[in-house]
Structure formats: structure tokens, C-alpha cells
Amino acid sequence: MSKSEPVKVERRGGVATVIMNRPEKRNAMSPDLHRGMDQALAALEVDPEVKCVVIRGAGGNFSAGQDLKEFFRALEDKPAEAKQIQEVANRWRWHRLYNYDKPTIAMIEGYCVGGAFMQLLATDFAVAADNSVFSLSEVNWGILPGALVAKVVADSVLPRHALYYACLGDAFDGKEAARVGFVNYTVPAEQLEDEVAKLADRLMAKSPVVLRAVKQAMRQVRTMDFDQARDYLEAKDTAIRVDDPEQSYKVGLSQFIDKKSYKPVYQPFKLGTLANGKPGA
Ligand code: ACO
């Protein structure tokens, strides 16, 4: 892997894997890596072949956080350049991923440190190796969990866990990350790729339009009161019935009520189209 390629993209069917590719630096995030991630994610979001995006690191680690040399020290006397790259870093690690049109999965192995918690928590799902190592190490560098790290951590786990790990900077393993809610679940390291592939396949079996609406709704209602949420959800529900080219609702009802070929608790509906206004198989 060349140093000139801080980001790589690999494809398997509808799954695109975006790889932070500085294994010799434990995938610490340099300005070039941030630019590469921002560009890759922007391109994949509008690529019709891509249905699901996985984010991982090269060489057995997720990321050792911001590059202390290239992102911090080298930019100390360059405020304009620093501001510009901070914007790019925050855009892909938060705004882009948090609002992404397609399902996203963080695949965590090895180290996941400091600023890497942003992309960890902005993705929709995270699966980790049992023995992966997490740390909010900022306190040990004499800095805050900055950019939006403190915010996304406080938003994701119970206050006691957030304070404990942010104030102490202690390392914890994947199983602890799952227990407190930083990741969905863990598996032995040797099963991680297969497990992420399985999750991606399950997500891709859903209607993309419906899945996008569900994940947007789950994120947006968090900051709404009950009346706002009811109104928003009604509008969103109406919108997907119009937008969904697979007509999931009507097809699902027909398969359950008329054909008796489908039980939604156990399986996604079989994709079908409405030929001549009639649900497909
Ligand atoms: N910034 C810049 N370089 C880094 C970083 C980083 N965050 N992390 C690792 N590197 C570099 C090391 O300097 C070293 O470079 P070198 O080979 O030129 O000397 C190389 O990556 C390998 O690192 P090692 O420390 O030798 O690898 P090891 O596997 O023993 O340890 C570990 C990995 C635990 C991740 C360690 O490198 C570390 O503690 N890094 C700092 C992690 C951190 O605190 N990140 C948060 C930064 S602050 C923020 O993100 C907001």
C-alpha cells in the first residue's frame, strides 16, 4: 500500500468498503486522509451501484485518531489552513456520515482512539472485534475530546460511562464498548469481516428508500418533542409511500394478507413491483 493513497475503496457487490490507509501510522488521520475520506464518501453516496458503505482501517487497526504531527503540530502556525482542514474533517466524520443516504457500518479492529470516535459514532452500525482497543485519550494529551467528540460520546452512552472514559482516558476492549453502547456487538477478530459482510447483506435486503427514511427518522426524533415527532413521522411515512419504487407497504400487505407468503417478523418482504397496479410475487 502506498503512502500516496491514504484512502482506498474496495467493492463487493453493492457494498463499498472505504479504508483509512496509513497502516504504518495506525491510520492516524492526516489532512490528506481527511480529504480522501470526504471525497470517497461523497462519490459513493451518489453511486447507484453502491447500497451500503463499510468504514475500516488498513493493517488491523481502525484509527489512532487525529495525526498529532500532521493534523495538530504542523498546522499550529497556519490558522487558515487549519480551519479549512478542520471543516473537511468534521464534514466527513459527522455531517456527511450522520446524514448519509445509504446504510453505513464501522468495522472496528485494533485501535480506535480519540478523534476516531467521531466516525465510529456517526455511522449507523458498528461491529467490533472482541479484542479491539478503544480509548478517549485526549485528557492524557492535555486537550478536550474536541471537534464533536465530546458531543457524540455524550449523545451515545449513559452519562456515567461518558464521564468515566472521557475523564480517565482508560483503554477498554470491544466487549466493554458493546456493553456501554459504543458498538452494536463484537465477535472474535477472525470472524469480523464475515460478520460485517452478513450485516451489510441483511441491510441490502431492505427497500433502500424505506431504510433511509427509517434511519433518518430515528436520528431526527431524538431532539423533537412528542408533537413535533408525531407530525414529522406522519409526513415521512406519507413520503415513503410515494417515493418507494418497490411499493414495500402494498407488496408486503399483499404477500401477508392475500398470498400468505410472508411473515414480517421473520423475514423482509420479497422485493416485488407493482405491475399494472398489482403487487408482484
Ligand atoms: N498521530 C501521529 N502519529 C501516530 C499516531 C497519532 N495519533 N498514532 C500512532 N502514530 C505513529 C507513531 O508515532 C509511529 O510512527 P513512527 O513509526 O514514525 O515512529 C507509528 O504510528 C506506529 O505507532 P506505535 O506507537 O509505534 O505503534 P503501537 O502499535 O506500539 O501503538 C498506539 C499504537 C497505542 C495507537 C500508539 O501509537 C498511540 O498511543 N498513539 C496515539 C493515539 C492517540 O492518543 N490518539 C488521539 C490523538 S488526539 C485526537 O485524536 C483528538
mmCIF file of C-alpha atoms and ligand atoms in Angstrom:
data_model
loop_
_atom_site.group_PDB
_atom_site.id
_atom_site.type_symbol
_atom_site.label_atom_id
_atom_site.label_comp_id
_atom_site.label_asym_id
_atom_site.label_seq_id
_atom_site.Cartn_x
_atom_site.Cartn_y
_atom_site.Cartn_z
ATOM 1 C CA MET A 1 0.000 0.000 0.000
ATOM 2 C CA SER A 2 1.453 3.324 -0.986
ATOM 3 C CA LYS A 3 1.737 6.332 1.308
ATOM 4 C CA SER A 4 0.296 8.440 -1.509
ATOM 5 C CA GLU A 5 -3.061 6.665 -1.131
ATOM 6 C CA PRO A 6 -4.320 7.496 2.349
ATOM 7 C CA VAL A 7 -7.778 6.209 1.393
ATOM 8 C CA LYS A 8 -8.715 3.118 -0.598
ATOM 9 C CA VAL A 9 -12.095 1.873 -1.753
ATOM 10 C CA GLU A 10 -12.917 -1.789 -2.317
ATOM 11 C CA ARG A 11 -16.190 -3.138 -3.699
ATOM 12 C CA ARG A 12 -18.102 -6.391 -3.246
ATOM 13 C CA GLY A 13 -21.476 -6.396 -4.955
ATOM 14 C CA GLY A 14 -23.384 -3.409 -3.578
ATOM 15 C CA VAL A 15 -21.002 -2.958 -0.640
ATOM 16 C CA ALA A 16 -18.234 -0.354 -0.842
ATOM 17 C CA THR A 17 -15.563 -0.520 1.851
ATOM 18 C CA VAL A 18 -13.725 2.727 2.489
ATOM 19 C CA ILE A 19 -10.348 2.074 4.060
ATOM 20 C CA MET A 20 -8.299 4.553 6.098
ATOM 21 C CA ASN A 21 -4.982 3.537 4.669
ATOM 22 C CA ARG A 22 -1.995 4.649 6.718
ATOM 23 C CA PRO A 23 -1.206 1.342 8.433
ATOM 24 C CA GLU A 24 2.333 2.429 9.308
ATOM 25 C CA LYS A 25 0.807 5.263 11.393
ATOM 26 C CA ARG A 26 -2.040 3.123 12.770
ATOM 27 C CA ASN A 27 -4.313 5.057 10.354
ATOM 28 C CA ALA A 28 -3.858 8.319 12.264
ATOM 29 C CA MET A 29 -5.856 10.929 10.390
ATOM 30 C CA SER A 30 -3.662 13.330 8.408
ATOM 31 C CA PRO A 31 -5.057 16.221 6.320
ATOM 32 C CA ASP A 32 -4.696 14.088 3.176
ATOM 33 C CA LEU A 33 -6.607 11.225 4.776
ATOM 34 C CA HIS A 34 -9.435 13.589 5.728
ATOM 35 C CA ARG A 35 -9.634 14.950 2.170
ATOM 36 C CA GLY A 36 -9.604 11.429 0.748
ATOM 37 C CA MET A 37 -12.356 10.215 3.067
ATOM 38 C CA ASP A 38 -14.520 13.227 2.323
ATOM 39 C CA GLN A 39 -14.169 12.759 -1.433
ATOM 40 C CA ALA A 40 -14.670 8.987 -1.363
ATOM 41 C CA LEU A 41 -17.814 9.172 0.773
ATOM 42 C CA ALA A 42 -19.277 11.958 -1.353
ATOM 43 C CA ALA A 43 -18.745 9.926 -4.537
ATOM 44 C CA LEU A 44 -20.142 6.676 -3.081
ATOM 45 C CA GLU A 45 -23.264 8.368 -1.753
ATOM 46 C CA VAL A 46 -24.411 9.164 -5.306
ATOM 47 C CA ASP A 47 -23.058 5.994 -6.942
ATOM 48 C CA PRO A 48 -26.130 3.943 -7.968
ATOM 49 C CA GLU A 49 -24.175 0.670 -7.713
ATOM 50 C CA VAL A 50 -23.457 1.218 -4.014
ATOM 51 C CA LYS A 51 -26.092 0.144 -1.497
ATOM 52 C CA CYS A 52 -24.086 0.009 1.738
ATOM 53 C CA VAL A 53 -20.808 1.562 2.923
ATOM 54 C CA VAL A 54 -18.357 -0.004 5.378
ATOM 55 C CA ILE A 55 -15.610 2.069 7.013
ATOM 56 C CA ARG A 56 -12.490 0.359 8.296
ATOM 57 C CA GLY A 57 -8.766 0.837 8.683
ATOM 58 C CA ALA A 58 -5.865 -0.940 6.995
ATOM 59 C CA GLY A 59 -3.383 -3.236 8.739
ATOM 60 C CA GLY A 60 -5.565 -4.474 11.575
ATOM 61 C CA ASN A 61 -6.406 -1.127 13.217
ATOM 62 C CA PHE A 62 -9.358 1.207 12.846
ATOM 63 C CA SER A 63 -7.614 4.528 13.588
ATOM 64 C CA ALA A 64 -5.282 6.025 16.204
ATOM 65 C CA GLY A 65 -7.208 9.303 15.994
ATOM 66 C CA GLN A 66 -6.002 12.637 14.688
ATOM 67 C CA ASP A 67 -2.420 12.691 13.445
ATOM 68 C CA LEU A 68 -0.681 14.527 16.271
ATOM 69 C CA LYS A 69 2.137 15.610 13.977
ATOM 70 C CA GLU A 70 0.409 16.433 10.687
ATOM 71 C CA PHE A 71 -3.056 17.493 11.870
ATOM 72 C CA PHE A 72 -2.031 19.272 15.087
ATOM 73 C CA ARG A 73 1.601 20.375 15.329
ATOM 74 C CA ALA A 74 2.208 21.102 11.623
ATOM 75 C CA LEU A 75 -0.865 23.356 11.469
ATOM 76 C CA GLU A 76 -0.278 25.271 14.733
ATOM 77 C CA ASP A 77 1.106 28.334 12.908
ATOM 78 C CA LYS A 78 -1.205 28.048 9.892
ATOM 79 C CA PRO A 79 -4.654 29.089 11.156
ATOM 80 C CA ALA A 80 -6.264 29.426 7.732
ATOM 81 C CA GLU A 81 -5.109 26.003 6.580
ATOM 82 C CA ALA A 82 -6.029 24.522 9.970
ATOM 83 C CA LYS A 83 -9.561 25.911 9.759
ATOM 84 C CA GLN A 84 -10.043 24.616 6.263
ATOM 85 C CA ILE A 85 -8.936 21.077 7.074
ATOM 86 C CA GLN A 86 -10.920 21.058 10.334
ATOM 87 C CA GLU A 87 -14.010 21.777 8.251
ATOM 88 C CA VAL A 88 -13.260 18.858 5.948
ATOM 89 C CA ALA A 89 -12.527 16.585 8.929
ATOM 90 C CA ASN A 90 -15.802 17.461 10.612
ATOM 91 C CA ARG A 91 -17.776 17.242 7.391
ATOM 92 C CA TRP A 92 -16.995 13.620 6.586
ATOM 93 C CA ARG A 93 -16.763 12.390 10.171
ATOM 94 C CA TRP A 94 -20.014 13.961 11.183
ATOM 95 C CA HIS A 95 -22.361 15.773 8.815
ATOM 96 C CA ARG A 96 -21.794 13.522 5.834
ATOM 97 C CA LEU A 97 -21.908 10.207 7.678
ATOM 98 C CA TYR A 98 -24.664 11.164 10.108
ATOM 99 C CA ASN A 99 -26.978 12.147 7.257
ATOM 100 C CA TYR A 100 -25.742 9.573 4.763
ATOM 101 C CA ASP A 101 -28.327 8.356 2.284
ATOM 102 C CA LYS A 102 -27.122 4.756 2.494
ATOM 103 C CA PRO A 103 -26.580 2.477 5.495
ATOM 104 C CA THR A 104 -23.078 2.705 6.967
ATOM 105 C CA ILE A 105 -21.169 0.247 9.153
ATOM 106 C CA ALA A 106 -17.973 0.873 11.135
ATOM 107 C CA MET A 107 -15.795 -2.229 11.317
ATOM 108 C CA ILE A 108 -13.550 -1.900 14.361
ATOM 109 C CA GLU A 109 -10.413 -3.920 14.963
ATOM 110 C CA GLY A 110 -7.194 -2.968 16.736
ATOM 111 C CA TYR A 111 -7.075 0.632 17.946
ATOM 112 C CA CYS A 112 -9.933 3.133 17.856
ATOM 113 C CA VAL A 113 -8.720 6.268 19.615
ATOM 114 C CA GLY A 114 -9.651 9.898 20.221
ATOM 115 C CA GLY A 115 -10.933 11.623 17.102
ATOM 116 C CA ALA A 116 -11.824 8.252 15.535
ATOM 117 C CA PHE A 117 -14.842 8.154 17.858
ATOM 118 C CA MET A 118 -16.472 10.683 15.524
ATOM 119 C CA GLN A 119 -16.724 8.295 12.563
ATOM 120 C CA LEU A 120 -17.358 5.394 14.948
ATOM 121 C CA LEU A 121 -20.460 7.122 16.313
ATOM 122 C CA ALA A 122 -21.658 8.820 13.112
ATOM 123 C CA THR A 123 -22.025 5.517 11.278
ATOM 124 C CA ASP A 124 -25.362 3.748 11.628
ATOM 125 C CA PHE A 125 -23.913 0.477 12.942
ATOM 126 C CA ALA A 126 -20.617 -0.616 14.463
ATOM 127 C CA VAL A 127 -19.299 -4.145 14.800
ATOM 128 C CA ALA A 128 -16.016 -4.690 16.662
ATOM 129 C CA ALA A 129 -13.535 -7.436 17.333
ATOM 130 C CA ASP A 130 -13.703 -8.705 20.923
ATOM 131 C CA ASN A 131 -10.096 -7.674 21.444
ATOM 132 C CA SER A 132 -10.216 -4.246 19.781
ATOM 133 C CA VAL A 133 -8.900 -1.374 21.930
ATOM 134 C CA PHE A 134 -10.762 1.879 22.481
ATOM 135 C CA SER A 135 -9.575 5.000 24.270
ATOM 136 C CA LEU A 136 -10.697 8.575 24.637
ATOM 137 C CA SER A 137 -7.078 9.540 25.195
ATOM 138 C CA GLU A 138 -7.495 13.308 24.766
ATOM 139 C CA VAL A 139 -7.340 14.000 28.503
ATOM 140 C CA ASN A 140 -3.875 12.443 28.525
ATOM 141 C CA TRP A 141 -2.718 14.899 25.845
ATOM 142 C CA GLY A 142 -3.989 17.897 27.786
ATOM 143 C CA ILE A 143 -6.837 18.550 25.360
ATOM 144 C CA LEU A 144 -10.609 18.126 25.298
ATOM 145 C CA PRO A 145 -12.374 15.442 23.266
ATOM 146 C CA GLY A 146 -12.754 18.215 20.736
ATOM 147 C CA ALA A 147 -14.344 18.807 17.339
ATOM 148 C CA LEU A 148 -17.586 16.977 18.163
ATOM 149 C CA VAL A 149 -16.141 14.010 20.064
ATOM 150 C CA ALA A 150 -17.434 15.082 23.486
ATOM 151 C CA LYS A 151 -20.852 15.732 21.975
ATOM 152 C CA VAL A 152 -21.175 12.428 20.121
ATOM 153 C CA VAL A 153 -19.919 10.471 23.117
ATOM 154 C CA ALA A 154 -22.325 12.252 25.481
ATOM 155 C CA ASP A 155 -25.099 11.591 22.982
ATOM 156 C CA SER A 156 -24.357 7.877 22.597
ATOM 157 C CA VAL A 157 -23.800 6.361 26.023
ATOM 158 C CA LEU A 158 -25.051 6.847 29.566
ATOM 159 C CA PRO A 159 -23.578 9.928 31.308
ATOM 160 C CA ARG A 160 -21.593 7.870 33.813
ATOM 161 C CA HIS A 161 -19.842 5.907 31.053
ATOM 162 C CA ALA A 162 -19.175 9.083 29.034
ATOM 163 C CA LEU A 163 -17.634 10.881 32.024
ATOM 164 C CA TYR A 164 -15.652 7.864 33.161
ATOM 165 C CA TYR A 165 -13.957 7.185 29.857
ATOM 166 C CA ALA A 166 -13.517 10.855 28.835
ATOM 167 C CA CYS A 167 -12.063 11.900 32.193
ATOM 168 C CA LEU A 168 -9.772 8.908 32.724
ATOM 169 C CA GLY A 169 -8.783 8.112 29.147
ATOM 170 C CA ASP A 170 -8.593 4.425 30.122
ATOM 171 C CA ALA A 171 -8.332 1.867 27.335
ATOM 172 C CA PHE A 172 -11.212 -0.628 27.105
ATOM 173 C CA ASP A 173 -11.859 -3.589 24.874
ATOM 174 C CA GLY A 174 -14.546 -4.334 22.319
ATOM 175 C CA LYS A 175 -16.719 -6.261 24.753
ATOM 176 C CA GLU A 176 -16.794 -3.266 27.103
ATOM 177 C CA ALA A 177 -17.516 -0.986 24.107
ATOM 178 C CA ALA A 178 -20.561 -3.152 23.328
ATOM 179 C CA ARG A 179 -21.668 -3.257 26.969
ATOM 180 C CA VAL A 180 -21.754 0.529 27.278
ATOM 181 C CA GLY A 181 -23.144 1.113 23.779
ATOM 182 C CA PHE A 182 -20.292 2.423 21.633
ATOM 183 C CA VAL A 183 -20.731 -0.534 19.244
ATOM 184 C CA ASN A 184 -23.624 -2.883 18.471
ATOM 185 C CA TYR A 185 -21.827 -6.132 19.185
ATOM 186 C CA THR A 186 -18.490 -7.867 18.996
ATOM 187 C CA VAL A 187 -17.194 -11.109 17.537
ATOM 188 C CA PRO A 188 -13.829 -12.872 17.621
ATOM 189 C CA ALA A 189 -11.383 -10.952 15.427
ATOM 190 C CA GLU A 190 -11.146 -13.724 12.838
ATOM 191 C CA GLN A 191 -14.929 -13.562 12.247
ATOM 192 C CA LEU A 192 -15.172 -9.785 11.965
ATOM 193 C CA GLU A 193 -15.078 -9.413 8.168
ATOM 194 C CA ASP A 194 -17.666 -12.162 7.662
ATOM 195 C CA GLU A 195 -19.933 -10.700 10.324
ATOM 196 C CA VAL A 196 -19.808 -7.233 8.762
ATOM 197 C CA ALA A 197 -20.496 -8.729 5.333
ATOM 198 C CA LYS A 198 -23.542 -10.540 6.740
ATOM 199 C CA LEU A 199 -24.885 -7.355 8.322
ATOM 200 C CA ALA A 200 -24.372 -5.457 5.055
ATOM 201 C CA ASP A 201 -26.249 -8.178 3.145
ATOM 202 C CA ARG A 202 -29.152 -8.027 5.603
ATOM 203 C CA LEU A 203 -29.363 -4.258 5.243
ATOM 204 C CA MET A 204 -29.282 -4.503 1.458
ATOM 205 C CA ALA A 205 -32.286 -6.843 1.522
ATOM 206 C CA LYS A 206 -34.445 -3.932 2.715
ATOM 207 C CA SER A 207 -36.014 -1.334 0.474
ATOM 208 C CA PRO A 208 -33.349 1.424 0.211
ATOM 209 C CA VAL A 209 -35.981 4.161 0.328
ATOM 210 C CA VAL A 210 -37.642 2.753 3.428
ATOM 211 C CA LEU A 211 -34.331 2.073 5.163
ATOM 212 C CA ARG A 212 -33.133 5.623 4.517
ATOM 213 C CA ALA A 213 -36.363 7.053 5.897
ATOM 214 C CA VAL A 214 -36.227 4.846 8.998
ATOM 215 C CA LYS A 215 -32.667 5.794 9.847
ATOM 216 C CA GLN A 216 -33.312 9.479 9.234
ATOM 217 C CA ALA A 217 -36.405 9.310 11.419
ATOM 218 C CA MET A 218 -34.610 7.530 14.263
ATOM 219 C CA ARG A 219 -31.954 10.238 14.252
ATOM 220 C CA GLN A 220 -34.250 13.241 13.851
ATOM 221 C CA VAL A 221 -36.852 12.374 16.505
ATOM 222 C CA ARG A 222 -34.218 12.332 19.242
ATOM 223 C CA THR A 223 -34.258 16.105 19.523
ATOM 224 C CA MET A 224 -38.004 16.616 18.893
ATOM 225 C CA ASP A 225 -40.820 16.791 21.403
ATOM 226 C CA PHE A 226 -43.746 14.373 21.047
ATOM 227 C CA ASP A 227 -45.959 16.636 18.948
ATOM 228 C CA GLN A 228 -43.125 17.506 16.579
ATOM 229 C CA ALA A 229 -42.166 13.840 16.298
ATOM 230 C CA ARG A 230 -45.727 12.728 15.516
ATOM 231 C CA ASP A 231 -46.066 15.370 12.825
ATOM 232 C CA TYR A 232 -42.651 14.599 11.325
ATOM 233 C CA LEU A 233 -43.282 10.835 11.324
ATOM 234 C CA GLU A 234 -46.683 11.214 9.673
ATOM 235 C CA ALA A 235 -45.165 13.321 6.895
ATOM 236 C CA LYS A 236 -42.217 10.946 6.489
ATOM 237 C CA ASP A 237 -44.495 7.915 6.365
ATOM 238 C CA THR A 238 -46.600 9.513 3.646
ATOM 239 C CA ALA A 239 -43.467 10.457 1.719
ATOM 240 C CA ILE A 240 -42.055 6.937 1.584
ATOM 241 C CA ARG A 241 -45.306 5.517 0.242
ATOM 242 C CA VAL A 242 -44.914 7.901 -2.673
ATOM 243 C CA ASP A 243 -41.126 7.618 -3.048
ATOM 244 C CA ASP A 244 -40.669 3.865 -2.647
ATOM 245 C CA PRO A 245 -40.363 2.382 -6.158
ATOM 246 C CA GLU A 246 -40.726 -1.108 -4.665
ATOM 247 C CA GLN A 247 -44.029 -0.161 -3.031
ATOM 248 C CA SER A 248 -42.918 -2.129 0.013
ATOM 249 C CA TYR A 249 -46.044 -1.406 2.019
ATOM 250 C CA LYS A 250 -48.525 -2.591 -0.602
ATOM 251 C CA VAL A 251 -46.386 -5.542 -1.660
ATOM 252 C CA GLY A 252 -45.892 -6.577 1.962
ATOM 253 C CA LEU A 253 -49.613 -6.371 2.724
ATOM 254 C CA SER A 254 -50.480 -8.373 -0.368
ATOM 255 C CA GLN A 255 -47.901 -11.052 0.442
ATOM 256 C CA PHE A 256 -49.147 -11.318 4.042
ATOM 257 C CA ILE A 257 -52.912 -10.995 3.578
ATOM 258 C CA ASP A 258 -53.588 -12.379 0.094
ATOM 259 C CA LYS A 259 -50.741 -14.725 -0.763
ATOM 260 C CA LYS A 260 -49.843 -15.679 2.813
ATOM 261 C CA SER A 261 -46.245 -15.942 1.613
ATOM 262 C CA TYR A 262 -44.602 -13.621 4.104
ATOM 263 C CA LYS A 263 -44.238 -13.048 7.858
ATOM 264 C CA PRO A 264 -42.575 -9.699 8.577
ATOM 265 C CA VAL A 265 -41.282 -10.716 11.998
ATOM 266 C CA TYR A 266 -39.021 -13.316 10.432
ATOM 267 C CA GLN A 267 -38.041 -12.016 7.024
ATOM 268 C CA PRO A 268 -38.005 -8.939 4.815
ATOM 269 C CA PHE A 269 -40.715 -8.928 2.187
ATOM 270 C CA LYS A 270 -39.757 -10.397 -1.137
ATOM 271 C CA LEU A 271 -38.959 -7.476 -3.367
ATOM 272 C CA GLY A 272 -41.643 -7.051 -5.943
ATOM 273 C CA THR A 273 -43.002 -4.371 -8.184
ATOM 274 C CA LEU A 274 -46.495 -3.246 -8.813
ATOM 275 C CA ALA A 275 -47.052 -4.439 -12.350
ATOM 276 C CA ASN A 276 -50.247 -2.862 -13.673
ATOM 277 C CA GLY A 277 -51.027 -1.655 -10.179
ATOM 278 C CA LYS A 278 -50.909 -5.208 -8.782
ATOM 279 C CA PRO A 279 -48.271 -6.347 -6.305
ATOM 280 C CA GLY A 280 -45.655 -8.735 -7.673
ATOM 281 C CA ALA A 281 -44.587 -12.082 -6.216
HETATM 282 N N1 ACO B 1 -0.618 10.722 15.461
HETATM 283 C C1 ACO B 1 0.528 10.642 14.780
HETATM 284 N N2 ACO B 1 1.270 9.516 14.679
HETATM 285 C C2 ACO B 1 0.780 8.423 15.282
HETATM 286 C C3 ACO B 1 -0.412 8.427 15.997
HETATM 287 C C4 ACO B 1 -1.150 9.651 16.063
HETATM 288 N N3 ACO B 1 -2.328 9.730 16.682
HETATM 289 N N4 ACO B 1 -0.614 7.185 16.494
HETATM 290 C C5 ACO B 1 0.423 6.439 16.085
HETATM 291 N N5 ACO B 1 1.275 7.190 15.361
HETATM 292 C C6 ACO B 1 2.526 6.788 14.724
HETATM 293 C C7 ACO B 1 3.662 6.634 15.729
HETATM 294 O O1 ACO B 1 4.262 7.878 16.000
HETATM 295 C C8 ACO B 1 4.569 5.699 14.974
HETATM 296 O O2 ACO B 1 5.251 6.433 13.989
HETATM 297 P P1 ACO B 1 6.814 6.126 13.676
HETATM 298 O O3 ACO B 1 6.827 4.709 13.185
HETATM 299 O O4 ACO B 1 7.177 7.100 12.627
HETATM 300 O O5 ACO B 1 7.547 6.274 14.969
HETATM 301 C C9 ACO B 1 3.599 4.771 14.259
HETATM 302 O O6 ACO B 1 2.368 5.486 14.179
HETATM 303 C C10 ACO B 1 3.344 3.480 14.975
HETATM 304 O O7 ACO B 1 2.955 3.803 16.289
HETATM 305 P P2 ACO B 1 3.470 2.985 17.557
HETATM 306 O O8 ACO B 1 3.216 3.814 18.746
HETATM 307 O O9 ACO B 1 4.885 2.534 17.330
HETATM 308 O O10 ACO B 1 2.519 1.715 17.461
HETATM 309 P P3 ACO B 1 1.938 0.805 18.631
HETATM 310 O O11 ACO B 1 1.186 -0.277 17.931
HETATM 311 O O12 ACO B 1 3.042 0.382 19.569
HETATM 312 O O13 ACO B 1 0.947 1.709 19.461
HETATM 313 C C11 ACO B 1 -0.906 3.231 19.688
HETATM 314 C C12 ACO B 1 -0.252 2.143 18.840
HETATM 315 C C13 ACO B 1 -1.290 2.648 21.067
HETATM 316 C C14 ACO B 1 -2.162 3.672 18.924
HETATM 317 C C15 ACO B 1 0.069 4.404 19.912
HETATM 318 O O14 ACO B 1 0.686 4.759 18.678
HETATM 319 C C16 ACO B 1 -0.602 5.640 20.465
HETATM 320 O O15 ACO B 1 -0.859 5.731 21.659
HETATM 321 N N6 ACO B 1 -0.903 6.633 19.573
HETATM 322 C C17 ACO B 1 -1.585 7.841 19.972
HETATM 323 C C18 ACO B 1 -3.081 7.612 19.960
HETATM 324 C C19 ACO B 1 -3.849 8.819 20.454
HETATM 325 O O16 ACO B 1 -3.771 9.189 21.623
HETATM 326 N N7 ACO B 1 -4.661 9.403 19.568
HETATM 327 C C20 ACO B 1 -5.505 10.526 19.889
HETATM 328 C C21 ACO B 1 -4.886 11.740 19.362
HETATM 329 S S1 ACO B 1 -5.798 13.186 19.859
HETATM 330 C C22 ACO B 1 -7.228 13.189 18.912
HETATM 331 O O17 ACO B 1 -7.491 12.306 18.129
HETATM 332 C C23 ACO B 1 -8.172 14.317 19.050
#
